[in-house]
Amino acid sequence: MSVTPEKKAPGVRVSGLSVVYRTPTGELPAISGIDLDLVPGTITGVVGESGSGKSTLALSLLNAVQSPGRISAGSVEIDGLGDVVKLRGEELRKARGRHIGYVFQAAQNSLNPLKTVGKQLLDLGRSHDVADLRGLVREAKDLLGRMGMDGARVLDSHQHELSGGMRQRVGIMFALVLNAHLVVLDEPTTALDMITQATILRIVREVHEERGLTTLVITHDLGVVAEVADRLAVMYGGQVVEQGPTMEVLGAPRHPYTQGLLRAIPRLVGDIDEARALPGRPPTLGTIPERGCVFRDRCVLRMDVCETEKPPVVSLGASIALCHAVEAAADRDGRADIPPAGGLQEVVGAQGATGVHEVRGEQP
Amino acid sequence: MFARRLAGHLARGLVMILVVTTVSFFVIRSVPGDPMAARYEKLVEQGMSPVAAQRAVEVLYGFAPTGGLWQQYVDYMSGLLRLDLGQSLMVPGVGVSTVLFSAAKWTVLPVLAGTLLSFLVGVVMGVYAAIRRSGRLGDVLAISGSLLHGVPQYVLALLLGAVFTTLIPILPTSGTADIMFEPGFNAGYIGSLIEYATLPVLTYALASYGGWILAMKSSVVTVLGDDFILAAELRGIKRGIVFRYVTRNAILPLFTILALSLGMLFGGAIFIERIFNYPGLGLMLIDGINNRDYALMGGAFLLITAAIVVANIVADLFYTVIDPRVRSGEGSI
């Protein structure tokens, strides 16, 4: 799974990013102080439960947080664009689509129901002052053909004439057709059946490598991440609690939340009862604690310090975790020996139908 | 496909008309107070012999009903097949269709003008109210819509009538045209027609404007929240193009309401016609009911039913033209 980063693939540096939502009870944080680097030419996966702030993070990369939300602090530096948070008006509009491609969740209807795909493609071309509209159509047909569809027929279709998997490929086409090299996919395979899901993930991977992209995949499905992502960020309560190379994070999870997530996956072989659900509920906007660790209420390794102190950033190998317990363990032994619960192999096992076989997890 | 659809609609429409005609025939006949019988009784009371009285009534109305209720029903329906709506009792010796047509011209044009005017203005203002819904002007527009929507037509008509007879008496408030002009195709008469139609049209437009602005506003707000609008913005589509995406999708459901309200054209605007003394279908229907003019009532109900049926068909067929999801018939949605 080695990726050769091409020159065109931009790097992205998210630092100190916070987004708040205005509510009747004041401004509540959806994500707070996120630091995340997207390495040029890699696929980064962001996983987390509903409400953990994944989609807010994804929209922030396009400075497109929807009202009543707003980016309250931090920056999103994208190579070739600068700080996206500072972009406004026409500059921002032109960056969207041309520099950053965004692919919507498959279940969502991201096409105008009254216009054919082709006409919407022309709208896209005109919006970005594409002089050679014929060339654009040719490019779109190539991309669609590349994804196993009849380009001419798809361009002549309305949204309702396409299946979920086809719509998703059309969405990917729209994200790439202007030659954007940073692509954000928000839940790209949610609501698709397993076969279509595997196809879409294969396409994402292939197109990513062919075109030399920097890709961010938002998902709640660890299997998806295991299949496509080079690097992984785990979100909880509006923070990235653990990040690092996918194999490292899934193979030897450090943060108790990541461990809990992996333990909760039912195995394809063995008893369903072996899967342990994480007790408790994720925090909502209003219940995110202001001080201390956001995960402490559900944490098995909870300590007194978790109540009051913000968890430290602990670097271990190539990955980073925000956790007092991880830090304590590292201090004690000079290395993290919190036993990883549920290694990568089992995640792969759970994803049997999507056919991951090139990744190998390491069991302790 | 299209022809089959149309044929199905027409068949259903005919059944609908048949049912409504039958029901209204018997309902009308069961209303107490038969005008011919009343006149006959009166003549007999005045000392005329029954035979002479019967003949006098026949001469007066130009026809006489024969047989029982069922026989009359069969006669009426077979007359309908020949597009014969029967004779008016209120205007003796004149066919119902003639009476209807003379009244229809005073209803269809003003109501059509009022509907289209309020539709255009209401839709434009509705878009504005939706886009500026968090601003002051948006609030004002939405509140004006709710207010006008809530005020009954006759109150609006009375208000406007009062204002334009007392405060600013610049517009005529009664009748259809100044009698000093010779009816015909001349500038003076047509100008006068327009002048006299202004208040009824204005009232009608104001009365329906509130509905349009509220409907369009909520439709636009719904579409603005749709995923494909955000998707278009995230693709960097120009504002003007996104605006067209919004408005075209938002106006679709309003076309159905428009087509249906055009179907109500022939129902007339009873209160408005009454207050401005405008001799349209609504006023005529009221007169017909007061005079127990069975044939006229039946004819008016038939006209209203037929118009609504036709409007439904037009709305449905129009949809197949403007909405690709309906066009392809067996779509997934």
XYZ file of C-alpha atoms in Angstrom, chain A:
364
model
C 0.000 0.000 0.000
C 2.764 2.373 -0.756
C 1.747 5.632 -2.259
C 4.037 7.802 -4.236
C 2.953 11.347 -3.564
C 2.867 13.362 -6.743
C 3.803 16.955 -6.945
C 0.249 18.044 -7.551
C -1.189 16.511 -4.397
C -1.541 19.332 -1.870
C -0.759 19.021 1.787
C -3.340 20.223 4.285
C -2.600 21.484 7.762
C -5.539 21.906 10.089
C -4.462 23.629 13.260
C -6.399 24.669 16.316
C -9.651 24.428 14.379
C -12.797 25.114 16.389
C -16.361 25.342 15.162
C -19.225 26.556 17.317
C -22.965 26.350 16.725
C -25.234 29.148 17.854
C -28.083 27.817 19.976
C -30.628 29.423 22.286
C -28.327 28.539 25.195
C -25.280 30.201 23.677
C -22.538 29.070 21.336
C -21.716 25.401 21.735
C -18.554 23.789 20.372
C -18.988 21.158 17.655
C -15.254 20.679 17.231
C -12.615 22.247 19.361
C -8.933 22.746 18.785
C -8.394 20.094 16.136
C -4.869 19.603 14.786
C -4.680 17.328 11.787
C -2.242 17.080 8.903
C -3.195 15.534 5.611
C 0.030 14.272 4.085
C 0.191 14.945 0.323
C -0.769 11.902 -1.694
C -2.306 9.958 1.163
C -5.820 8.900 2.055
C -6.744 9.957 5.555
C -9.731 8.363 7.189
C -11.723 10.131 9.895
C -13.903 7.851 12.012
C -16.258 8.659 14.819
C -19.805 8.235 15.995
C -22.690 10.387 14.824
C -22.291 13.823 16.307
C -18.561 13.506 16.882
C -17.940 16.401 14.504
C -16.688 14.468 11.457
C -18.889 16.194 8.905
C -18.300 19.588 10.500
C -14.566 18.962 10.080
C -15.089 17.935 6.454
C -17.122 21.056 5.692
C -14.495 23.184 7.413
C -11.957 22.151 4.785
C -14.116 24.045 2.279
C -14.963 26.796 4.753
C -18.547 25.672 4.274
C -19.798 25.204 7.814
C -23.520 25.844 7.568
C -25.329 28.426 9.634
C -25.900 28.554 12.617
C -22.383 27.140 12.837
C -19.188 29.090 12.263
C -15.463 28.539 12.430
C -14.492 30.329 15.630
C -10.753 29.687 15.692
C -7.900 28.010 13.891
C -6.790 27.690 10.315
C -6.930 25.268 7.413
C -3.814 25.725 5.282
C -4.030 24.073 1.901
C -1.005 24.119 -0.410
C -1.695 26.419 -3.333
C -4.696 28.023 -1.660
C -3.489 29.364 1.673
C -5.731 29.547 4.691
C -9.188 28.523 3.509
C -10.784 29.968 6.635
C -9.791 33.422 5.399
C -11.218 32.960 1.902
C -14.415 34.836 1.101
C -16.890 35.346 -1.704
C -15.723 34.619 -5.244
C -12.275 33.414 -4.142
C -13.883 30.804 -1.939
C -16.408 29.798 -4.579
C -13.698 29.302 -7.184
C -11.603 27.217 -4.791
C -14.532 24.883 -4.280
C -14.826 22.472 -7.129
C -11.586 23.460 -8.800
C -9.139 22.881 -5.954
C -11.238 20.922 -3.481
C -13.687 18.256 -4.608
C -16.432 17.280 -2.200
C -18.354 14.031 -2.463
C -21.609 13.799 -0.597
C -22.992 10.878 1.281
C -24.423 8.439 -1.222
C -27.841 8.427 0.374
C -28.147 12.150 -0.109
C -29.423 13.585 -3.319
C -26.594 15.753 -4.503
C -28.003 16.405 -7.970
C -30.661 18.835 -9.146
C -33.636 16.557 -9.851
C -34.859 18.700 -12.738
C -31.676 18.721 -14.818
C -29.708 16.010 -16.547
C -26.246 15.213 -15.230
C -24.807 16.640 -18.450
C -26.553 19.987 -18.044
C -25.329 20.227 -14.467
C -21.850 19.443 -15.720
C -22.126 22.399 -18.081
C -23.322 24.562 -15.169
C -20.171 23.510 -13.343
C -17.994 24.352 -16.328
C -19.598 27.768 -16.797
C -19.278 28.515 -13.087
C -15.547 27.934 -13.274
C -15.033 29.684 -16.619
C -14.038 26.520 -18.425
C -13.396 27.611 -22.008
C -13.418 24.145 -23.503
C -16.803 22.742 -22.478
C -16.471 19.918 -25.001
C -13.234 18.935 -23.343
C -14.967 18.989 -19.980
C -17.682 16.659 -21.262
C -15.016 14.368 -22.711
C -13.209 14.345 -19.374
C -16.444 13.543 -17.552
C -17.202 10.683 -19.941
C -13.696 9.331 -19.426
C -14.072 9.455 -15.650
C -17.476 7.805 -15.737
C -16.201 5.151 -18.105
C -13.229 4.688 -15.826
C -15.708 3.919 -13.028
C -17.487 1.345 -15.139
C -20.388 3.364 -16.475
C -21.625 4.384 -19.899
C -20.610 8.044 -19.777
C -22.841 9.275 -22.598
C -25.890 7.600 -21.140
C -25.227 8.872 -17.615
C -24.752 12.454 -18.807
C -28.127 12.156 -20.513
C -29.840 10.927 -17.338
C -31.668 12.607 -14.513
C -30.876 11.760 -10.926
C -33.933 9.554 -10.491
C -32.800 7.374 -13.357
C -29.594 6.416 -11.550
C -29.085 3.897 -8.753
C -27.418 4.791 -5.467
C -24.075 3.398 -6.560
C -24.290 5.223 -9.891
C -25.180 8.500 -8.175
C -22.178 8.118 -5.939
C -19.891 7.593 -8.920
C -21.444 10.652 -10.563
C -20.687 12.531 -7.334
C -17.062 11.422 -7.528
C -16.953 12.475 -11.173
C -18.194 15.963 -10.245
C -15.534 16.204 -7.533
C -12.727 15.280 -9.917
C -13.747 16.608 -13.302
C -12.208 20.042 -12.725
C -8.988 18.345 -11.727
C -9.200 19.066 -8.013
C -6.365 17.397 -6.152
C -7.810 17.549 -2.693
C -10.905 15.380 -2.407
C -13.166 15.156 0.626
C -15.576 12.226 0.760
C -18.271 12.451 3.422
C -19.620 8.972 4.206
C -19.072 7.838 0.614
C -20.467 4.344 1.093
C -23.180 4.815 3.684
C -26.496 3.328 2.547
C -24.879 1.310 -0.217
C -24.962 -2.470 -0.304
C -21.739 -4.385 0.372
C -20.915 -5.122 -3.256
C -21.449 -1.517 -4.369
C -19.576 -0.326 -1.302
C -16.573 -2.454 -2.246
C -16.727 -1.147 -5.818
C -16.852 2.474 -4.697
C -13.947 1.981 -2.305
C -11.888 0.321 -5.026
C -12.659 3.239 -7.341
C -11.712 5.757 -4.649
C -8.413 3.983 -4.094
C -7.628 3.618 -7.790
C -8.553 7.141 -8.776
C -6.631 8.451 -5.798
C -3.470 6.725 -6.928
C -3.892 7.397 -10.624
C -4.453 11.085 -10.211
C -2.152 11.651 -7.292
C -4.680 13.115 -4.889
C -4.786 14.021 -1.258
C -7.951 12.408 0.018
C -9.983 12.688 3.202
C -12.619 10.020 3.865
C -15.176 10.618 6.594
C -16.912 7.500 7.845
C -18.345 5.797 10.883
C -17.282 2.430 9.490
C -13.885 1.173 10.669
C -13.971 -1.408 7.890
C -14.019 1.337 5.280
C -11.030 2.990 6.892
C -9.155 -0.300 7.136
C -9.753 -0.802 3.451
C -8.785 2.541 1.945
C -7.016 4.791 4.403
C -3.265 5.202 4.837
C -3.732 7.292 7.916
C -6.526 7.393 10.438
C -7.937 9.986 12.795
C -10.422 8.924 15.471
C -12.861 11.619 16.552
C -14.835 11.785 19.755
C -16.827 14.689 21.169
C -15.430 17.169 18.670
C -11.792 16.213 19.135
C -9.329 13.969 17.371
C -8.451 11.597 20.206
C -6.048 9.405 18.286
C -4.361 9.598 14.912
C -1.632 7.836 13.052
C -0.948 5.311 10.301
C -4.030 3.132 9.874
C -2.234 -0.119 10.567
C -0.670 1.231 13.702
C -3.864 2.735 15.118
C -6.026 -0.286 14.326
C -3.328 -2.838 15.087
C -2.306 -1.376 18.420
C -4.940 1.138 19.495
C -3.758 3.305 22.389
C -6.710 5.478 23.256
C -9.381 3.715 25.348
C -12.055 5.000 22.940
C -10.363 3.459 19.907
C -9.990 0.235 21.852
C -13.665 0.304 22.772
C -14.648 0.910 19.153
C -12.646 -2.063 17.956
C -14.021 -4.260 20.692
C -17.567 -3.348 19.637
C -17.193 -4.773 16.118
C -18.979 -8.107 15.730
C -16.693 -10.757 14.248
C -17.578 -12.652 11.140
C -16.363 -15.824 12.847
C -17.119 -16.606 16.458
C -19.880 -15.629 18.784
C -21.736 -12.354 18.365
C -21.578 -11.990 22.147
C -17.852 -11.430 21.949
C -18.573 -7.958 20.639
C -18.754 -5.522 23.523
C -20.709 -2.358 23.023
C -19.191 0.773 24.489
C -21.291 1.594 27.544
C -22.886 5.020 27.736
C -23.652 7.563 25.065
C -21.518 9.998 23.136
C -21.847 13.598 24.302
C -24.103 15.954 22.414
C -23.349 19.584 21.686
C -24.748 20.604 25.052
C -23.153 17.902 27.162
C -19.530 18.110 26.040
C -17.622 18.759 29.264
C -15.859 22.100 29.360
C -12.869 20.862 31.289
C -10.891 17.663 31.314
C -11.307 14.756 28.951
C -14.383 14.469 26.712
C -14.385 10.679 26.942
C -13.987 10.226 30.691
C -17.636 9.345 31.410
C -17.387 6.179 29.340
C -13.757 5.404 29.989
C -12.578 2.254 31.778
C -9.195 3.839 32.528
C -10.635 6.972 34.095
C -8.432 8.749 36.618
C -8.955 11.775 38.820
C -6.863 13.987 36.598
C -9.283 13.319 33.693
C -11.913 15.454 35.462
C -9.897 18.612 35.480
C -6.981 18.541 33.085
C -7.098 18.562 29.317
C -5.571 15.277 28.106
C -1.954 15.625 26.941
C -0.802 14.871 23.439
C 1.155 11.622 23.661
C 3.302 10.603 20.690
C 4.023 6.927 20.380
C 5.792 5.765 17.279
C 4.077 7.423 14.352
C 0.778 7.934 16.093
C -0.623 10.417 18.573
C -3.184 9.942 21.325
C -4.806 12.469 23.642
C -5.100 10.607 26.935
C -3.925 10.826 30.541
C -3.915 7.051 30.937
C -1.789 6.560 27.833
C 0.634 9.137 29.136
C 0.767 7.477 32.568
C 1.430 4.076 31.007
C 4.108 5.511 28.747
C 5.786 7.202 31.707
C 5.690 3.993 33.714
C 7.208 1.681 31.149
C 8.766 4.009 28.707
C 6.295 2.629 26.187
C 2.583 2.177 25.882
C 1.518 -1.222 27.081
C -2.178 -0.768 27.403
C -3.132 -4.032 25.742
C -4.622 -3.312 22.358
C -8.059 -4.827 22.325
C -9.120 -6.266 19.031
C -6.397 -5.916 16.469
C -6.579 -5.160 12.818
C -7.025 -8.773 11.792
C -10.435 -8.904 13.333
C -11.495 -5.658 11.719
C -10.485 -7.149 8.419
C -12.389 -10.287 9.308
C -15.515 -8.261 9.896
C -15.049 -6.732 6.477
C -14.694 -10.057 4.722
C -17.230 -9.219 2.034
C -15.339 -6.167 0.880
C -12.283 -8.280 0.331
C -9.437 -6.645 2.196
C -6.495 -8.928 2.089
C -3.374 -6.895 1.667
C -3.345 -5.550 5.200
C -2.024 -7.623 8.058
C -2.514 -6.719 11.644
C -0.123 -7.501 14.407
C -1.445 -9.153 17.515
C 0.355 -8.656 20.808
